[in-house]
mmCIF file of C-alpha atoms in Angstrom:
data_model
loop_
_atom_site.group_PDB
_atom_site.id
_atom_site.type_symbol
_atom_site.label_atom_id
_atom_site.label_comp_id
_atom_site.label_asym_id
_atom_site.label_seq_id
_atom_site.Cartn_x
_atom_site.Cartn_y
_atom_site.Cartn_z
ATOM 1 C CA MET A 248 0.092 -0.023 -0.036
ATOM 2 C CA LEU A 249 1.274 3.745 -0.934
ATOM 3 C CA LEU A 250 0.141 6.624 1.975
ATOM 4 C CA LEU A 251 -0.027 9.538 -0.461
ATOM 5 C CA LEU A 252 1.057 12.651 2.062
ATOM 6 C CA LEU A 253 -1.077 15.490 0.125
ATOM 7 C CA SER A 254 -1.128 18.296 2.807
ATOM 8 C CA ALA A 255 -0.411 18.604 6.334
ATOM 9 C CA GLY A 256 -2.034 16.116 8.631
ATOM 10 C CA THR A 257 -4.121 14.454 5.432
ATOM 11 C CA VAL A 258 -3.100 11.302 4.262
ATOM 12 C CA ALA A 259 -4.716 9.677 1.460
ATOM 13 C CA ARG A 260 -4.685 5.649 1.490
ATOM 14 C CA GLY A 261 -5.568 3.297 -1.385
ATOM 15 C CA GLU A 262 -5.142 -0.687 -2.158
ATOM 16 C CA SER A 263 -5.603 -1.874 -5.636
ATOM 17 C CA GLY A 264 -8.875 -3.978 -6.554
ATOM 18 C CA GLY A 265 -10.595 -5.568 -9.584
ATOM 19 C CA VAL A 266 -11.303 -3.523 -12.293
ATOM 20 C CA GLY A 267 -15.044 -2.871 -11.933
ATOM 21 C CA ALA A 268 -15.175 -5.143 -8.698
ATOM 22 C CA PRO A 269 -16.959 -4.246 -5.468
ATOM 23 C CA PRO A 270 -15.186 -1.789 -3.316
ATOM 24 C CA LEU A 271 -12.969 -3.273 -0.821
ATOM 25 C CA LYS A 272 -14.927 -1.155 2.249
ATOM 26 C CA ALA A 273 -17.537 1.601 2.006
ATOM 27 C CA GLU A 274 -17.151 4.459 -0.084
ATOM 28 C CA ALA A 275 -19.200 7.378 -1.698
ATOM 29 C CA ALA A 276 -21.469 6.709 -3.881
ATOM 30 C CA ALA A 277 -19.777 6.057 -7.672
ATOM 31 C CA SER A 278 -22.317 8.111 -9.669
ATOM 32 C CA PRO A 279 -20.663 11.743 -10.897
ATOM 33 C CA ALA A 280 -22.741 13.561 -8.530
ATOM 34 C CA ALA A 281 -21.333 11.868 -5.863
ATOM 35 C CA ALA A 282 -18.120 13.319 -7.161
ATOM 36 C CA ARG A 283 -17.032 16.632 -5.116
ATOM 37 C CA SER A 284 -13.732 19.268 -5.368
ATOM 38 C CA ARG A 285 -12.290 22.032 -3.021
ATOM 39 C CA ALA A 286 -9.966 24.903 -3.779
ATOM 40 C CA ASP A 287 -7.652 25.866 -1.300
ATOM 41 C CA ASP A 288 -6.623 30.110 -1.032
ATOM 42 C CA PRO A 289 -4.076 30.738 -3.657
ATOM 43 C CA LEU A 290 -0.831 29.824 -2.761
ATOM 44 C CA PRO A 291 1.589 33.297 -2.274
ATOM 45 C CA GLY A 292 3.973 34.219 -4.532
ATOM 46 C CA ASP A 293 2.654 32.403 -7.745
ATOM 47 C CA GLY A 294 -1.113 32.680 -7.654
ATOM 48 C CA LEU A 295 -1.968 29.070 -7.999
ATOM 49 C CA GLN A 296 -4.684 27.239 -6.153
ATOM 50 C CA ARG A 297 -4.886 23.833 -5.037
ATOM 51 C CA VAL A 298 -7.692 22.064 -6.293
ATOM 52 C CA VAL A 299 -8.961 18.430 -4.630
ATOM 53 C CA TRP A 300 -10.967 16.295 -6.191
ATOM 54 C CA GLU A 301 -12.740 13.218 -4.830
ATOM 55 C CA GLY A 302 -14.811 10.395 -6.299
ATOM 56 C CA GLU A 303 -15.034 7.118 -7.031
ATOM 57 C CA GLU A 304 -14.235 5.214 -10.644
ATOM 58 C CA MET A 305 -13.866 1.774 -11.496
ATOM 59 C CA ALA A 306 -15.232 0.457 -8.217
ATOM 60 C CA ALA A 307 -12.062 2.564 -6.208
ATOM 61 C CA PRO A 308 -11.431 5.811 -4.413
ATOM 62 C CA LEU A 309 -10.310 8.643 -7.169
ATOM 63 C CA ARG A 310 -8.297 11.510 -5.582
ATOM 64 C CA ILE A 311 -7.009 14.144 -8.029
ATOM 65 C CA VAL A 312 -4.810 16.925 -6.390
ATOM 66 C CA CYS A 313 -3.885 19.576 -9.030
ATOM 67 C CA TYR A 314 -2.904 23.278 -9.043
ATOM 68 C CA HIS A 315 -3.738 26.014 -11.472
ATOM 69 C CA ALA A 316 -4.324 29.588 -11.391
ATOM 70 C CA SER A 317 -8.151 29.194 -11.671
ATOM 71 C CA ALA A 318 -9.379 26.976 -9.602
ATOM 72 C CA GLU A 319 -13.206 26.693 -11.800
ATOM 73 C CA HIS A 320 -10.991 25.676 -14.964
ATOM 74 C CA ALA A 321 -8.791 23.066 -12.867
ATOM 75 C CA THR A 322 -12.175 21.561 -11.261
ATOM 76 C CA ALA A 323 -13.528 21.486 -14.871
ATOM 77 C CA ALA A 324 -10.356 19.488 -16.223
ATOM 78 C CA CYS A 325 -10.720 17.111 -13.483
ATOM 79 C CA ARG A 326 -14.289 16.298 -14.083
ATOM 80 C CA GLN A 327 -13.313 15.282 -17.744
ATOM 81 C CA ALA A 328 -10.673 13.232 -16.154
ATOM 82 C CA ALA A 329 -13.324 11.710 -14.084
ATOM 83 C CA SER A 330 -15.359 10.892 -17.143
ATOM 84 C CA ARG A 331 -12.443 9.725 -19.015
ATOM 85 C CA ILE A 332 -11.856 7.082 -16.061
ATOM 86 C CA ARG A 333 -15.695 6.009 -16.632
ATOM 87 C CA GLU A 334 -15.251 5.567 -20.194
ATOM 88 C CA LEU A 335 -12.292 3.316 -19.992
ATOM 89 C CA ASN A 336 -14.091 1.080 -17.330
ATOM 90 C CA ALA A 337 -17.106 0.455 -20.008
ATOM 91 C CA VAL A 338 -13.629 -1.162 -22.103
ATOM 92 C CA PHE A 339 -12.086 -2.969 -19.633
ATOM 93 C CA SER A 340 -14.817 -4.240 -16.974
ATOM 94 C CA ASP A 341 -15.097 -7.660 -16.325
ATOM 95 C CA TYR A 342 -18.021 -7.239 -14.024
ATOM 96 C CA GLN A 343 -20.055 -4.878 -17.121
ATOM 97 C CA GLU A 344 -21.881 -7.407 -19.010
ATOM 98 C CA ASP A 345 -21.881 -4.720 -22.098
ATOM 99 C CA SER A 346 -18.165 -3.740 -21.412
ATOM 100 C CA GLU A 347 -15.859 -4.304 -24.855
ATOM 101 C CA VAL A 348 -13.723 -7.080 -22.968
ATOM 102 C CA ARG A 349 -16.859 -8.948 -22.192
ATOM 103 C CA ARG A 350 -18.058 -8.894 -25.647
ATOM 104 C CA LEU A 351 -14.726 -10.157 -27.059
ATOM 105 C CA CYS A 352 -14.980 -12.668 -24.366
ATOM 106 C CA GLU A 353 -17.833 -14.415 -25.961
ATOM 107 C CA THR A 354 -15.984 -14.986 -29.287
ATOM 108 C CA ALA A 355 -13.192 -17.165 -27.586
ATOM 109 C CA GLY A 356 -12.734 -20.438 -29.470
ATOM 110 C CA ARG A 357 -15.042 -19.299 -32.276
ATOM 111 C CA ARG A 358 -11.552 -18.358 -34.864
ATOM 112 C CA LEU A 359 -13.237 -14.651 -35.136
ATOM 113 C CA ALA A 360 -10.787 -11.922 -35.301
ATOM 114 C CA VAL A 361 -12.742 -9.155 -33.499
ATOM 115 C CA PRO A 362 -11.934 -5.235 -34.284
ATOM 116 C CA VAL A 363 -11.191 -3.189 -31.007
ATOM 117 C CA SER A 364 -10.862 0.147 -29.790
ATOM 118 C CA PRO A 365 -7.423 2.200 -29.852
ATOM 119 C CA ASP A 366 -7.812 1.878 -25.874
ATOM 120 C CA LEU A 367 -8.428 -2.153 -25.594
ATOM 121 C CA TRP A 368 -5.538 -2.796 -28.719
ATOM 122 C CA GLU A 369 -3.168 -0.368 -26.948
ATOM 123 C CA LEU A 370 -3.705 -2.473 -23.335
ATOM 124 C CA LEU A 371 -3.715 -5.751 -24.996
ATOM 125 C CA SER A 372 -0.449 -4.783 -26.781
ATOM 126 C CA LEU A 373 1.467 -3.423 -23.405
ATOM 127 C CA SER A 374 -0.056 -6.476 -21.571
ATOM 128 C CA LEU A 375 1.420 -9.266 -24.246
ATOM 129 C CA GLU A 376 4.833 -7.187 -24.307
ATOM 130 C CA ILE A 377 4.690 -7.262 -20.475
ATOM 131 C CA SER A 378 3.575 -11.089 -20.192
ATOM 132 C CA ARG A 379 6.708 -12.008 -22.544
ATOM 133 C CA GLN A 380 9.188 -9.799 -20.398
ATOM 134 C CA SER A 381 8.274 -11.317 -17.290
ATOM 135 C CA GLY A 382 8.345 -15.030 -18.661
ATOM 136 C CA GLY A 383 4.231 -15.046 -18.325
ATOM 137 C CA ALA A 384 4.546 -13.648 -14.483
ATOM 138 C CA PHE A 385 1.965 -11.312 -15.605
ATOM 139 C CA ASP A 386 -0.595 -12.475 -17.680
ATOM 140 C CA VAL A 387 -4.636 -10.954 -18.534
ATOM 141 C CA THR A 388 -5.590 -14.667 -19.604
ATOM 142 C CA LEU A 389 -5.741 -15.512 -16.029
ATOM 143 C CA GLY A 390 -9.523 -14.853 -15.881
ATOM 144 C CA PRO A 391 -10.648 -18.312 -15.457
ATOM 145 C CA LEU A 392 -8.021 -18.831 -12.994
ATOM 146 C CA ILE A 393 -9.265 -15.822 -10.974
ATOM 147 C CA ARG A 394 -12.781 -16.647 -10.510
ATOM 148 C CA LEU A 395 -12.243 -20.143 -9.423
ATOM 149 C CA TRP A 396 -9.533 -18.544 -6.981
ATOM 150 C CA ARG A 397 -12.103 -16.374 -5.991
ATOM 151 C CA ARG A 398 -14.586 -18.825 -5.113
ATOM 152 C CA ALA A 399 -11.846 -21.152 -3.367
ATOM 153 C CA ARG A 400 -11.057 -17.691 -1.045
ATOM 154 C CA THR A 401 -14.700 -17.380 -0.245
ATOM 155 C CA LEU A 402 -15.382 -20.971 0.672
ATOM 156 C CA ARG A 403 -11.981 -21.421 2.110
ATOM 157 C CA GLU A 404 -11.208 -24.470 0.315
ATOM 158 C CA LEU A 405 -9.269 -25.528 -3.201
ATOM 159 C CA PRO A 406 -11.255 -26.379 -6.091
ATOM 160 C CA PRO A 407 -10.930 -30.328 -7.009
ATOM 161 C CA ALA A 408 -7.607 -30.642 -9.367
ATOM 162 C CA TRP A 409 -10.450 -31.300 -12.533
ATOM 163 C CA ARG A 410 -11.596 -27.422 -12.028
ATOM 164 C CA PHE A 411 -7.822 -26.045 -12.239
ATOM 165 C CA GLU A 412 -6.791 -28.365 -15.360
ATOM 166 C CA GLU A 413 -10.379 -27.080 -17.442
ATOM 167 C CA ALA A 414 -9.386 -23.792 -16.242
ATOM 168 C CA ARG A 415 -5.597 -23.765 -17.207
ATOM 169 C CA ARG A 416 -6.976 -25.073 -20.473
ATOM 170 C CA ALA A 417 -8.480 -21.262 -20.940
ATOM 171 C CA VAL A 418 -5.313 -19.887 -19.733
ATOM 172 C CA GLY A 419 -1.948 -18.583 -21.274
ATOM 173 C CA PHE A 420 -0.908 -14.955 -23.244
ATOM 174 C CA ASP A 421 -0.079 -17.585 -25.944
ATOM 175 C CA LYS A 422 -3.305 -17.997 -26.610
ATOM 176 C CA LEU A 423 -3.918 -14.384 -27.887
ATOM 177 C CA ARG A 424 -3.651 -13.581 -31.417
ATOM 178 C CA LEU A 425 -3.218 -9.787 -32.550
ATOM 179 C CA ASP A 426 -3.529 -8.696 -35.565
ATOM 180 C CA ALA A 427 -1.658 -4.853 -35.979
ATOM 181 C CA ASP A 428 -3.039 -4.525 -39.712
ATOM 182 C CA GLY A 429 -6.356 -4.848 -38.745
ATOM 183 C CA ARG A 430 -6.056 -4.178 -35.119
ATOM 184 C CA THR A 431 -8.173 -7.626 -34.300
ATOM 185 C CA VAL A 432 -7.624 -9.917 -31.455
ATOM 186 C CA GLU A 433 -8.832 -13.547 -31.803
ATOM 187 C CA LEU A 434 -9.283 -15.089 -28.609
ATOM 188 C CA THR A 435 -8.013 -18.737 -29.993
ATOM 189 C CA ALA A 436 -9.498 -21.181 -26.734
ATOM 190 C CA PRO A 437 -12.777 -21.747 -25.449
ATOM 191 C CA GLY A 438 -13.442 -20.408 -22.255
ATOM 192 C CA MET A 439 -11.188 -17.737 -22.512
ATOM 193 C CA ARG A 440 -11.908 -14.683 -20.109
ATOM 194 C CA LEU A 441 -9.558 -11.657 -19.813
ATOM 195 C CA ASP A 442 -9.215 -9.986 -16.555
ATOM 196 C CA PHE A 443 -7.348 -6.241 -16.554
ATOM 197 C CA GLY A 444 -7.115 -6.179 -12.707
ATOM 198 C CA ALA A 445 -3.593 -5.739 -12.367
ATOM 199 C CA ILE A 446 -3.190 -3.141 -15.431
ATOM 200 C CA ALA A 447 -6.391 -1.094 -15.913
ATOM 201 C CA LYS A 448 -6.088 1.009 -12.844
ATOM 202 C CA GLY A 449 -2.486 1.967 -13.718
ATOM 203 C CA TYR A 450 -3.404 2.641 -17.620
ATOM 204 C CA ALA A 451 -6.669 4.941 -16.381
ATOM 205 C CA VAL A 452 -4.288 6.833 -14.262
ATOM 206 C CA ASP A 453 -2.193 7.594 -17.188
ATOM 207 C CA ALA A 454 -4.870 8.599 -19.293
ATOM 208 C CA ALA A 455 -6.483 11.131 -16.713
ATOM 209 C CA LEU A 456 -3.132 12.760 -16.400
ATOM 210 C CA GLN A 457 -3.299 12.969 -20.355
ATOM 211 C CA VAL A 458 -6.653 14.694 -20.422
ATOM 212 C CA LEU A 459 -5.104 16.918 -17.474
ATOM 213 C CA ARG A 460 -1.947 18.245 -19.209
ATOM 214 C CA GLU A 461 -4.024 19.084 -22.513
ATOM 215 C CA ASN A 462 -6.222 21.168 -20.348
ATOM 216 C CA GLY A 463 -3.455 22.878 -19.323
ATOM 217 C CA VAL A 464 -3.068 21.381 -16.050
ATOM 218 C CA PRO A 465 0.162 19.637 -15.716
ATOM 219 C CA ARG A 466 1.048 20.160 -12.020
ATOM 220 C CA ALA A 467 -1.522 16.878 -11.088
ATOM 221 C CA LEU A 468 -1.453 13.927 -9.362
ATOM 222 C CA VAL A 469 -4.117 10.963 -9.538
ATOM 223 C CA ASP A 470 -4.559 8.395 -7.262
ATOM 224 C CA LEU A 471 -6.931 5.511 -8.154
ATOM 225 C CA GLY A 472 -7.490 3.260 -5.633
ATOM 226 C CA GLY A 473 -3.764 3.122 -5.060
ATOM 227 C CA ASP A 474 -2.243 3.124 -8.664
ATOM 228 C CA ILE A 475 -0.914 6.667 -8.748
ATOM 229 C CA GLY A 476 -0.048 8.976 -11.649
ATOM 230 C CA LEU A 477 2.329 11.993 -10.627
ATOM 231 C CA GLY A 478 2.646 14.980 -13.473
ATOM 232 C CA ASP A 479 4.329 18.026 -12.899
ATOM 233 C CA PRO A 480 5.608 18.593 -8.832
ATOM 234 C CA PRO A 481 3.651 21.006 -6.323
ATOM 235 C CA PRO A 482 4.735 24.944 -6.745
ATOM 236 C CA GLY A 483 8.530 24.716 -4.941
ATOM 237 C CA ARG A 484 8.627 21.236 -4.989
ATOM 238 C CA GLU A 485 10.998 18.594 -6.239
ATOM 239 C CA GLY A 486 8.342 16.051 -6.399
ATOM 240 C CA TRP A 487 5.217 14.650 -4.962
ATOM 241 C CA ILE A 488 6.090 12.929 -1.573
ATOM 242 C CA VAL A 489 4.968 9.296 -1.297
ATOM 243 C CA ALA A 490 4.897 7.325 1.802
ATOM 244 C CA VAL A 491 5.806 3.436 1.647
ATOM 245 C CA ALA A 492 3.736 1.416 4.317
ATOM 246 C CA PRO A 493 5.496 -1.104 6.315
ATOM 247 C CA PRO A 494 4.340 -4.432 6.595
ATOM 248 C CA GLU A 495 2.895 -4.284 9.966
ATOM 249 C CA PRO A 496 -0.726 -2.739 9.220
ATOM 250 C CA ASP A 497 -0.708 -0.208 13.203
ATOM 251 C CA ARG A 498 3.020 0.987 12.314
ATOM 252 C CA PRO A 499 3.291 4.755 10.547
ATOM 253 C CA PRO A 500 5.644 4.882 7.678
ATOM 254 C CA SER A 501 9.103 5.928 7.859
ATOM 255 C CA LEU A 502 10.201 5.443 4.458
ATOM 256 C CA PHE A 503 9.295 8.345 1.631
ATOM 257 C CA THR A 504 9.658 8.850 -2.011
ATOM 258 C CA CYS A 505 10.218 11.799 -3.627
ATOM 259 C CA LEU A 506 8.158 11.441 -7.558
ATOM 260 C CA ARG A 507 7.268 13.550 -10.618
ATOM 261 C CA ASN A 508 6.145 12.601 -14.085
ATOM 262 C CA CYS A 509 5.746 8.922 -14.011
ATOM 263 C CA GLY A 510 3.337 6.289 -12.284
ATOM 264 C CA THR A 511 4.032 3.833 -9.153
ATOM 265 C CA ALA A 512 1.992 1.468 -7.665
ATOM 266 C CA THR A 513 2.076 -1.457 -5.338
ATOM 267 C CA SER A 514 1.154 -4.954 -4.982
ATOM 268 C CA GLY A 515 0.412 -7.445 -1.837
ATOM 269 C CA ASP A 516 -1.651 -9.432 0.344
ATOM 270 C CA ARG A 517 -1.421 -7.919 3.517
ATOM 271 C CA TYR A 518 -5.535 -7.314 3.830
ATOM 272 C CA ARG A 519 -6.250 -9.984 0.964
ATOM 273 C CA PHE A 520 -5.327 -13.488 1.818
ATOM 274 C CA VAL A 521 -7.144 -16.817 2.996
ATOM 275 C CA ILE A 522 -5.431 -19.683 5.306
ATOM 276 C CA ILE A 523 -6.805 -22.896 3.875
ATOM 277 C CA GLU A 524 -5.453 -26.258 5.536
ATOM 278 C CA GLY A 525 -3.344 -24.144 7.549
ATOM 279 C CA VAL A 526 -1.139 -22.487 4.572
ATOM 280 C CA ARG A 527 -1.374 -18.672 3.589
ATOM 281 C CA TYR A 528 -2.831 -18.217 0.184
ATOM 282 C CA SER A 529 -2.213 -14.629 -1.177
ATOM 283 C CA HIS A 530 -4.897 -13.290 -3.357
ATOM 284 C CA ILE A 531 -2.579 -13.001 -6.186
ATOM 285 C CA LEU A 532 -2.637 -15.891 -8.760
ATOM 286 C CA ASP A 533 0.836 -17.548 -9.686
ATOM 287 C CA PRO A 534 0.192 -18.168 -13.363
ATOM 288 C CA LYS A 535 2.241 -21.180 -12.771
ATOM 289 C CA THR A 536 0.422 -23.003 -10.590
ATOM 290 C CA GLY A 537 -3.181 -21.025 -10.075
ATOM 291 C CA LEU A 538 -3.049 -20.656 -7.200
ATOM 292 C CA GLY A 539 -2.467 -17.712 -4.505
ATOM 293 C CA ILE A 540 1.190 -17.295 -3.756
ATOM 294 C CA THR A 541 2.526 -18.288 -0.675
ATOM 295 C CA THR A 542 5.434 -16.068 0.585
ATOM 296 C CA PRO A 543 3.707 -12.861 1.922
ATOM 297 C CA ARG A 544 5.553 -9.802 0.392
ATOM 298 C CA GLU A 545 4.997 -5.813 -0.439
ATOM 299 C CA VAL A 546 5.882 -4.500 -3.528
ATOM 300 C CA MET A 547 5.919 -0.920 -4.317
ATOM 301 C CA VAL A 548 7.105 -0.111 -8.797
ATOM 302 C CA ILE A 549 8.208 3.041 -10.079
ATOM 303 C CA ALA A 550 7.600 3.213 -13.881
ATOM 304 C CA PRO A 551 7.468 5.770 -16.500
ATOM 305 C CA THR A 552 3.786 4.837 -17.068
ATOM 306 C CA GLY A 553 0.992 3.968 -14.384
ATOM 307 C CA ALA A 554 0.277 1.117 -16.794
ATOM 308 C CA ALA A 555 3.936 -0.397 -16.210
ATOM 309 C CA ALA A 556 4.295 0.306 -12.425
ATOM 310 C CA ASP A 557 0.757 -1.454 -12.010
ATOM 311 C CA ALA A 558 1.566 -4.641 -14.568
ATOM 312 C CA TRP A 559 5.198 -4.925 -12.871
ATOM 313 C CA ALA A 560 4.002 -4.614 -9.339
ATOM 314 C CA THR A 561 1.875 -7.634 -9.838
ATOM 315 C CA ALA A 562 4.649 -9.302 -11.773
ATOM 316 C CA ILE A 563 7.300 -8.945 -9.181
ATOM 317 C CA SER A 564 4.616 -10.157 -6.511
ATOM 318 C CA VAL A 565 4.697 -13.491 -8.460
ATOM 319 C CA LEU A 566 8.491 -13.622 -9.117
ATOM 320 C CA GLY A 567 10.088 -12.530 -5.776
ATOM 321 C CA PRO A 568 13.218 -10.243 -5.657
ATOM 322 C CA GLU A 569 15.638 -13.171 -6.761
ATOM 323 C CA ALA A 570 14.096 -13.712 -10.209
ATOM 324 C CA GLY A 571 12.049 -10.117 -10.567
ATOM 325 C CA LEU A 572 15.067 -7.550 -9.796
ATOM 326 C CA PRO A 573 16.968 -8.198 -12.418
ATOM 327 C CA LEU A 574 14.122 -7.841 -14.954
ATOM 328 C CA ILE A 575 13.402 -4.527 -13.298
ATOM 329 C CA ASP A 576 16.838 -3.343 -13.895
ATOM 330 C CA ALA A 577 16.876 -4.361 -17.464
ATOM 331 C CA LEU A 578 13.642 -1.759 -18.221
ATOM 332 C CA ALA A 579 14.520 1.819 -18.379
ATOM 333 C CA ASP A 580 13.442 4.590 -16.085
ATOM 334 C CA THR A 581 12.003 1.541 -13.659
ATOM 335 C CA ALA A 582 12.786 0.843 -10.140
ATOM 336 C CA ALA A 583 11.453 -1.579 -7.714
ATOM 337 C CA LEU A 584 11.166 -2.031 -3.589
ATOM 338 C CA ILE A 585 10.380 -5.533 -2.014
ATOM 339 C CA LEU A 586 8.958 -6.076 1.826
ATOM 340 C CA GLN A 587 9.502 -9.676 2.596
ATOM 341 C CA SER A 588 8.594 -11.540 5.325
ATOM 342 C CA GLU A 589 11.556 -14.070 6.554
ATOM 343 C CA ASP A 590 11.537 -16.053 9.528
ATOM 344 C CA GLY A 591 9.451 -13.644 11.097
ATOM 345 C CA LYS A 592 11.250 -10.670 10.236
ATOM 346 C CA THR A 593 10.556 -7.816 7.413
ATOM 347 C CA ALA A 594 13.676 -8.270 4.260
ATOM 348 C CA VAL A 595 14.229 -5.216 2.079
ATOM 349 C CA TYR A 596 15.091 -5.885 -1.598
ATOM 350 C CA ARG A 597 16.142 -2.754 -3.896
ATOM 351 C CA SER A 598 16.624 -2.929 -7.477
ATOM 352 C CA ARG A 599 19.502 -0.957 -9.074
ATOM 353 C CA ARG A 600 17.509 2.408 -9.938
ATOM 354 C CA TRP A 601 15.948 2.200 -6.979
ATOM 355 C CA PRO A 602 17.624 5.165 -4.833
ATOM 356 C CA ALA A 603 17.498 7.260 -7.976
ATOM 357 C CA LEU A 604 14.469 7.390 -9.303
ATOM 358 C CA ALA A 605 12.854 7.349 -5.501
ATOM 359 C CA GLY A 606 14.541 9.817 -3.940
ATOM 360 C CA GLU A 607 14.367 7.933 -0.850
ATOM 361 C CA SER A 608 14.344 9.285 2.289
ATOM 362 C CA ARG A 609 13.743 8.408 6.122
ATOM 363 C CA VAL A 610 12.053 11.450 7.466
ATOM 364 C CA PRO A 611 9.183 12.587 9.821
ATOM 365 C CA ALA A 612 5.828 12.778 7.853
ATOM 366 C CA ALA A 613 5.382 16.420 8.866
ATOM 367 C CA GLU A 614 8.695 17.356 7.304
ATOM 368 C CA ALA A 615 8.427 15.549 3.926
ATOM 369 C CA THR A 616 4.443 16.612 3.079
ATOM 370 C CA PRO A 617 3.957 19.027 0.443
#
């Protein structure tokens, strides 16, 4: 989990969830009318006003913080950014029966090359790229196994082996066939179901930031359920201060990052796990086993985009430090931090670029807050 320090004494908290899934906890109503914004007095010296927009999109809390000379203009830009996220949910949601992804999944195994929207094409192309780079640790075709595992977590019992085998036959990024010339997608195996829960919010954050930039609001931050996109920093600051929560839920953060013009995301199971027959399983699936991973760890990734940070946070959660950090080191402008439970203690692993990209510091929150 990331703790975003937005103003003195104010901390916005976010935890990632599936696209269009029921909220992890009660939040404000999801309708556009439920969104609210407020503007602070202009900052001395530069005349910029700090505007905070809050609402709910993709079944997750949305918080936008931005700076502009006109609070009215900034609020209108935030409204457009929220509308863009809502538009993307209609593309990627696994819960909306009429979403573009659901319609695509209905064609699985029917030998149909289906034309798709630019957004779905872009996200599928990026997903395939990261699947190949991660050796399948990130895979948007996990839908059948994710549905099976959700049921297992609810019932607190493992499904029978034959159910796993049935689901596995419909899983594998090699079963996706993309044709760039026609911008078409074919799901080659019957029963395939795509799940963008580990990348869509990051993509939506990027899209919202782009809307704000196009409206002349580059000093902005978008936090969608813990996936965070950062634009130009607040006035007089080098970056936005984002705290890394410790693995222990009741402890305050002591590690802070200073970020700008990038995306960041966390993946972890401190609250979302199940114990079955004495084994602790995460909600995060290992594609190789079809089961939740069993090593408790929290992963934070910094990347050029929110979508990349979102996807790689999940991949590194599956791979762990030994296999995962070399992959992160091979990517430009990307870094990862892993907090992993080992023999009752927390082991900390950092990728090679983490110190440079994170601007990491250990300071009291009151001193770090923008």
